[in-house]
Coordinates of C-alpha atoms in Angstrom, one line a residue:
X1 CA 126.8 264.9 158.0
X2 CA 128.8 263.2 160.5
X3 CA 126.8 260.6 161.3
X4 CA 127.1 259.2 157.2
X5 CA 130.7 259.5 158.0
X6 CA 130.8 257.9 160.7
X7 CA 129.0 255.4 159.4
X8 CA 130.9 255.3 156.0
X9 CA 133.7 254.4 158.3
X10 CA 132.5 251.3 160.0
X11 CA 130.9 249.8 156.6
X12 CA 134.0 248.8 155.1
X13 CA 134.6 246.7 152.1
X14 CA 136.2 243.4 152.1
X15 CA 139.9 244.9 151.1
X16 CA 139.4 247.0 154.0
X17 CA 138.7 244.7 156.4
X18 CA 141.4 242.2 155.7
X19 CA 144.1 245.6 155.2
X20 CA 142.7 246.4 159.4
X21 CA 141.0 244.6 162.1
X22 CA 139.3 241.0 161.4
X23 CA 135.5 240.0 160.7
X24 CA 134.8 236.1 161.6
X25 CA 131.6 235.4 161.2
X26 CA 129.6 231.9 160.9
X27 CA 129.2 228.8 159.2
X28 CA 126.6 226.9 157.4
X29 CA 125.4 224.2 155.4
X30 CA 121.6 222.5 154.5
X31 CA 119.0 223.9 156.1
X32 CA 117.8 221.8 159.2
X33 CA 114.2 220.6 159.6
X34 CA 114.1 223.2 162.4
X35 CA 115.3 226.2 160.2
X36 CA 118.9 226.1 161.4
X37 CA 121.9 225.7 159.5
X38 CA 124.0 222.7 160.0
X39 CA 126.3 221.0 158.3
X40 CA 127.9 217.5 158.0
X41 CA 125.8 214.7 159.7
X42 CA 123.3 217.7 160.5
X43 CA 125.3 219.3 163.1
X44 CA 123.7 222.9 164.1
X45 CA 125.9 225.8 162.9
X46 CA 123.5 228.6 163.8
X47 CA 123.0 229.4 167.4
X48 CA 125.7 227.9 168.9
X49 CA 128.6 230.2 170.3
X50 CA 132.0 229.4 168.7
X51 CA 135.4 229.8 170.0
X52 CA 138.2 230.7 167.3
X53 CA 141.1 228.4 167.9
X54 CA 143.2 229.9 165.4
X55 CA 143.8 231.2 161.7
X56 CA 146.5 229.7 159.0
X57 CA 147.2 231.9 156.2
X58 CA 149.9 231.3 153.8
X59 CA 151.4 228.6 155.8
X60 CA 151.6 230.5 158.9
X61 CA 149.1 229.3 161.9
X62 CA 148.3 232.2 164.5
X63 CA 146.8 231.3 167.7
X64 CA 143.6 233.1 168.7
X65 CA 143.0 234.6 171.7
X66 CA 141.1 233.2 174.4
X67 CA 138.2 235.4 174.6
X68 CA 137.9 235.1 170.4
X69 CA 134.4 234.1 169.4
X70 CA 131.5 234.1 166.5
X71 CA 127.8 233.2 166.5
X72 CA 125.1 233.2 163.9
X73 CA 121.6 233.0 164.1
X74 CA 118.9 231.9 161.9
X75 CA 118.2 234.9 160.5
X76 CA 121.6 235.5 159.3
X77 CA 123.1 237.8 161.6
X78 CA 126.7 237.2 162.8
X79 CA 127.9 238.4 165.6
X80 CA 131.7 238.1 167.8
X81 CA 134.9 238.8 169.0
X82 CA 138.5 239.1 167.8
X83 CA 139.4 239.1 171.3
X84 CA 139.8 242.4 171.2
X85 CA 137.3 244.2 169.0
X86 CA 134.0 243.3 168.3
X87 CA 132.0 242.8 164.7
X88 CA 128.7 242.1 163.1
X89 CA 128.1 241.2 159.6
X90 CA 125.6 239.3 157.8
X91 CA 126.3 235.3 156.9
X92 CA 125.4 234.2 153.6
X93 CA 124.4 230.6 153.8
X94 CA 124.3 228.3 150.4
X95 CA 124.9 224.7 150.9
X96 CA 128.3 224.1 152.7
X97 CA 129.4 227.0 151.8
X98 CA 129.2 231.0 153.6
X99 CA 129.8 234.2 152.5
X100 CA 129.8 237.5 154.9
X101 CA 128.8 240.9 154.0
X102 CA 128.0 243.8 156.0
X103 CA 131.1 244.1 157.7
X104 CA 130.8 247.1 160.8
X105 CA 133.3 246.2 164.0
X106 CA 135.2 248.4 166.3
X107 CA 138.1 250.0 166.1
X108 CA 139.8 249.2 169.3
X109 CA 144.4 248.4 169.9
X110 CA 144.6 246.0 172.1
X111 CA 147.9 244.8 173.7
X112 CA 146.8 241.2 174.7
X113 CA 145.6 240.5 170.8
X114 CA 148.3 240.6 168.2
X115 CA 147.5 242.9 165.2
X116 CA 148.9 240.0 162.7
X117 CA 146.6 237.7 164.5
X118 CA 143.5 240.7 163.9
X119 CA 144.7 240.7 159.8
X120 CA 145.4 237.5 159.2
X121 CA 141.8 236.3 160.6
X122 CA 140.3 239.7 158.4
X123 CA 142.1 238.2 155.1
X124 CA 140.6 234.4 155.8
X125 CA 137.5 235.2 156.4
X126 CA 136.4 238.1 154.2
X127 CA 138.0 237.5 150.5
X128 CA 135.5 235.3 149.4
X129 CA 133.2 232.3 149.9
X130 CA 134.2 230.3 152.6
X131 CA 134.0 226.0 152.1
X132 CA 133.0 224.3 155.9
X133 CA 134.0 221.2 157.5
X134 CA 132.7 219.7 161.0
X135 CA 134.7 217.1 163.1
X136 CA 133.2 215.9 166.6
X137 CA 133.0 219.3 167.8
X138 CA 134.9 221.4 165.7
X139 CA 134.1 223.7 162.4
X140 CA 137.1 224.4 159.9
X141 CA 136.5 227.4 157.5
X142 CA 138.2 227.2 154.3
X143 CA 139.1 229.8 151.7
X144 CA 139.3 229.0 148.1
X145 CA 143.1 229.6 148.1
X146 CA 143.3 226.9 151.2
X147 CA 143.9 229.2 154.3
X148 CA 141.8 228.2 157.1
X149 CA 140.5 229.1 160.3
X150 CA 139.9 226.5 162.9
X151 CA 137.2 226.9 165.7
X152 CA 135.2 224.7 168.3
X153 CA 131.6 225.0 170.2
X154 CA 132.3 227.5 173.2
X155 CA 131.9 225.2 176.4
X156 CA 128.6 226.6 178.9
X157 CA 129.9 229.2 181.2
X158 CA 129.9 228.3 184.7
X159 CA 127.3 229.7 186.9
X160 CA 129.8 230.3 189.6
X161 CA 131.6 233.4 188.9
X162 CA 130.5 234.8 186.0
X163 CA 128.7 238.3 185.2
X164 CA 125.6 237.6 184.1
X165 CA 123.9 240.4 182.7
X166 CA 120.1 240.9 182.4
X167 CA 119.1 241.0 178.9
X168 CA 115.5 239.9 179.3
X169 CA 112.5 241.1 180.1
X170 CA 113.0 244.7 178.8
X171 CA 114.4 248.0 180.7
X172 CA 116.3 245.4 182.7
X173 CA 119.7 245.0 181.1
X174 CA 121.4 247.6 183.7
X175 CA 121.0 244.8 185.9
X176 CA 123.5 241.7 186.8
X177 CA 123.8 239.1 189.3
X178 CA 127.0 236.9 189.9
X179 CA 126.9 233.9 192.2
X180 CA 129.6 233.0 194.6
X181 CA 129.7 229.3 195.9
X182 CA 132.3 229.5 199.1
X183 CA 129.6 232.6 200.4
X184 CA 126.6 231.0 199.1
X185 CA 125.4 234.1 197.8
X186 CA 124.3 236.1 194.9
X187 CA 125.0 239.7 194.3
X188 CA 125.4 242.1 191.6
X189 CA 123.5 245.2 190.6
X190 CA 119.1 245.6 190.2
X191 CA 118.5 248.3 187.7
X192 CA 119.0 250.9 190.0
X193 CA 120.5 249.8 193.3
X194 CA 123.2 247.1 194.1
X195 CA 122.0 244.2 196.2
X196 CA 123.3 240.9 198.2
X197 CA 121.0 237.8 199.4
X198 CA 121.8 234.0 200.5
X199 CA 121.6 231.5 197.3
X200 CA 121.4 228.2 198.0
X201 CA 122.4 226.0 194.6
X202 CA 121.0 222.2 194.3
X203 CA 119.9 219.6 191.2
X204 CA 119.0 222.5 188.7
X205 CA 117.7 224.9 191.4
X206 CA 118.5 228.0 193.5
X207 CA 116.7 229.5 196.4
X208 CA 117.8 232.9 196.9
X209 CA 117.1 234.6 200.0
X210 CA 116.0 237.7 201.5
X211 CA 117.9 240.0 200.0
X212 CA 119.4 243.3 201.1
X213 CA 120.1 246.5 198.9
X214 CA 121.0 249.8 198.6
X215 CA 118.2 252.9 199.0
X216 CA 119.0 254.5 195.8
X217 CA 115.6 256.1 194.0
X218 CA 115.8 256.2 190.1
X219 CA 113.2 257.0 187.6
X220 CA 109.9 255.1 187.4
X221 CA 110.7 252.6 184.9
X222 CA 113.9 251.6 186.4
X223 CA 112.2 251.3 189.8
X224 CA 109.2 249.3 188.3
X225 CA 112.1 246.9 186.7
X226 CA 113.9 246.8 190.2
X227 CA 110.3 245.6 191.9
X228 CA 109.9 242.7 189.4
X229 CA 113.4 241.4 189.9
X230 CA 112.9 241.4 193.2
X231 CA 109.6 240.0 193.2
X232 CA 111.2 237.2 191.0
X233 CA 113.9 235.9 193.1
X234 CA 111.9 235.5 195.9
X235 CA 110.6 231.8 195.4
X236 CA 113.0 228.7 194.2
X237 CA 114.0 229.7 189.8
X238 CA 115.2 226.3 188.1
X239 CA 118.3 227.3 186.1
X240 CA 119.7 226.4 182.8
X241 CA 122.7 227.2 181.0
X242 CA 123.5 227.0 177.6
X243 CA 126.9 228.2 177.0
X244 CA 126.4 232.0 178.0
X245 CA 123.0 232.3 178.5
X246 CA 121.3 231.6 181.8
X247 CA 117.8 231.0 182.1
X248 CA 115.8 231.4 185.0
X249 CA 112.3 230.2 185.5
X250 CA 110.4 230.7 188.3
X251 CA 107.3 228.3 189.3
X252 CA 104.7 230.3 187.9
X253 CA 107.1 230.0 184.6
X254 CA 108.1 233.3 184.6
X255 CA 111.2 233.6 183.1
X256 CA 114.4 236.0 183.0
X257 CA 117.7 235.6 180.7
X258 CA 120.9 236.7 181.4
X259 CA 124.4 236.2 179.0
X260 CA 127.9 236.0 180.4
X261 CA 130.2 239.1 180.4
X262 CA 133.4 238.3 179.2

């Protein structure tokens, strides 16, 4: 019983959503070639992290905070940040034109994101079908009664300084490195134990050293995890970044993924 309360109070209804905290959620257009949404001179839509600029309703503009975000995949499934709380909901593509249903976010108050900022951004984007508009690198959402909200492609995250968090292979995502550039080094946390190594960065490449750690014993699985990470770092990985994901490839093509924690 409270679990389908619970849950009755996270799925809320549009009126709800735009009365409380906001839901962005993604774009769309045509269909790609490759199965992703674009729109406008075939730009992609779908997979690409987008920062919310800001959010005009009746006349007034609100500016978004920095960390304000939305994504949407292929399948559908949209996913971001109001800055403060964070939402899922489901993106309805037809044409140029999006629809989001699905609504479940959290409920957090957060001091840094203004609560007309939150409703004003929940009223745009969740009374109706949505128009889109692309320009060099930016995405305008429009509602049918012309409030809009402006947002822009989230620039890559910079592998210097960052949190990157494990999220792939599986019974890693406990783990996260960060690299430092004035120590040349990489540290962070292995599934079970913290640990620290030299990391040499050049033309797409890092060489990580030996590396120290701390003599923690956890269960099997997350010491198995913890072997294979190791294991991993121990030749040169070519890198790549695109916007907050990092891949690492080692040279037997083994690869591990890790997103930016913001």
């Amino acid at each position: 019983m409270y679990r389908q309360k619970q849950q009755r109070r996270k799925t809320l209804t549009v009126a709800a959503v735009a009365a409380l905290v906001p839901l962005a959620a993604a774009c769309g257009s045509e269909k790609a070639d490759d199965g992703s949404a674009s729109v406008g001179a075939g730009k992609p839509i779908t997979g690409v992290q987008w920062s919310i600029d800001s959010v005009t309703v009746d006349g007034t503009t609100h500016k978004a905070p920095d960390a304000a975000r939305v994504r949407i995949d292929e399948a559908g499934a949209a996913e971001g940040s109001t800055g403060c709380n964070t939402f899922s909901a489901r993106a309805d593509v037809k044409g140029e034109r999006v629809r989001l249903t699905d609504a479940m976010f959290t409920e957090k108050a957060c001091d840094k994101t203004p609560v007309e900022f939150e409703k004003s951004l929940g009223r745009a984007l969740t009374t109706g079908t949505l128009t889109t508009e692309s320009e060099g690198d930016g995405l305008t959402f429009t509602t049918s009664g012309g409030d809009t909200v402006e947002l822009s492609r989230a620039k890559d995250a910079s592998l210097y300084g960052t949190k990157w968090t494990v999220t792939s292979p599986a019974q890693q995502d406990r783990a996260h490195l960060t690299f430092d550039p004035e120590a040349k080094t990489v540290s962070g946390r292995l599934p079970c134990n913290r640990v620290n190594a030299k990391a040499t960065v050049s033309d797409g490449r890092i060489t990580v050293g030996a590396p120290s750690t701390t003599r923690m014993m956890c269960e099997g699985s997350l010491m198995d995890a913890e072997k294979r990470i190791l294991s991993f770092l121990k030749g040169p990985l070519d890198y790549r970044i695109d916007q907050e994901t990092l891949t690492l490839t080692s040279e037997d093509g083994t690869t591990v993924r890790a997103v930016a924690d913001r």
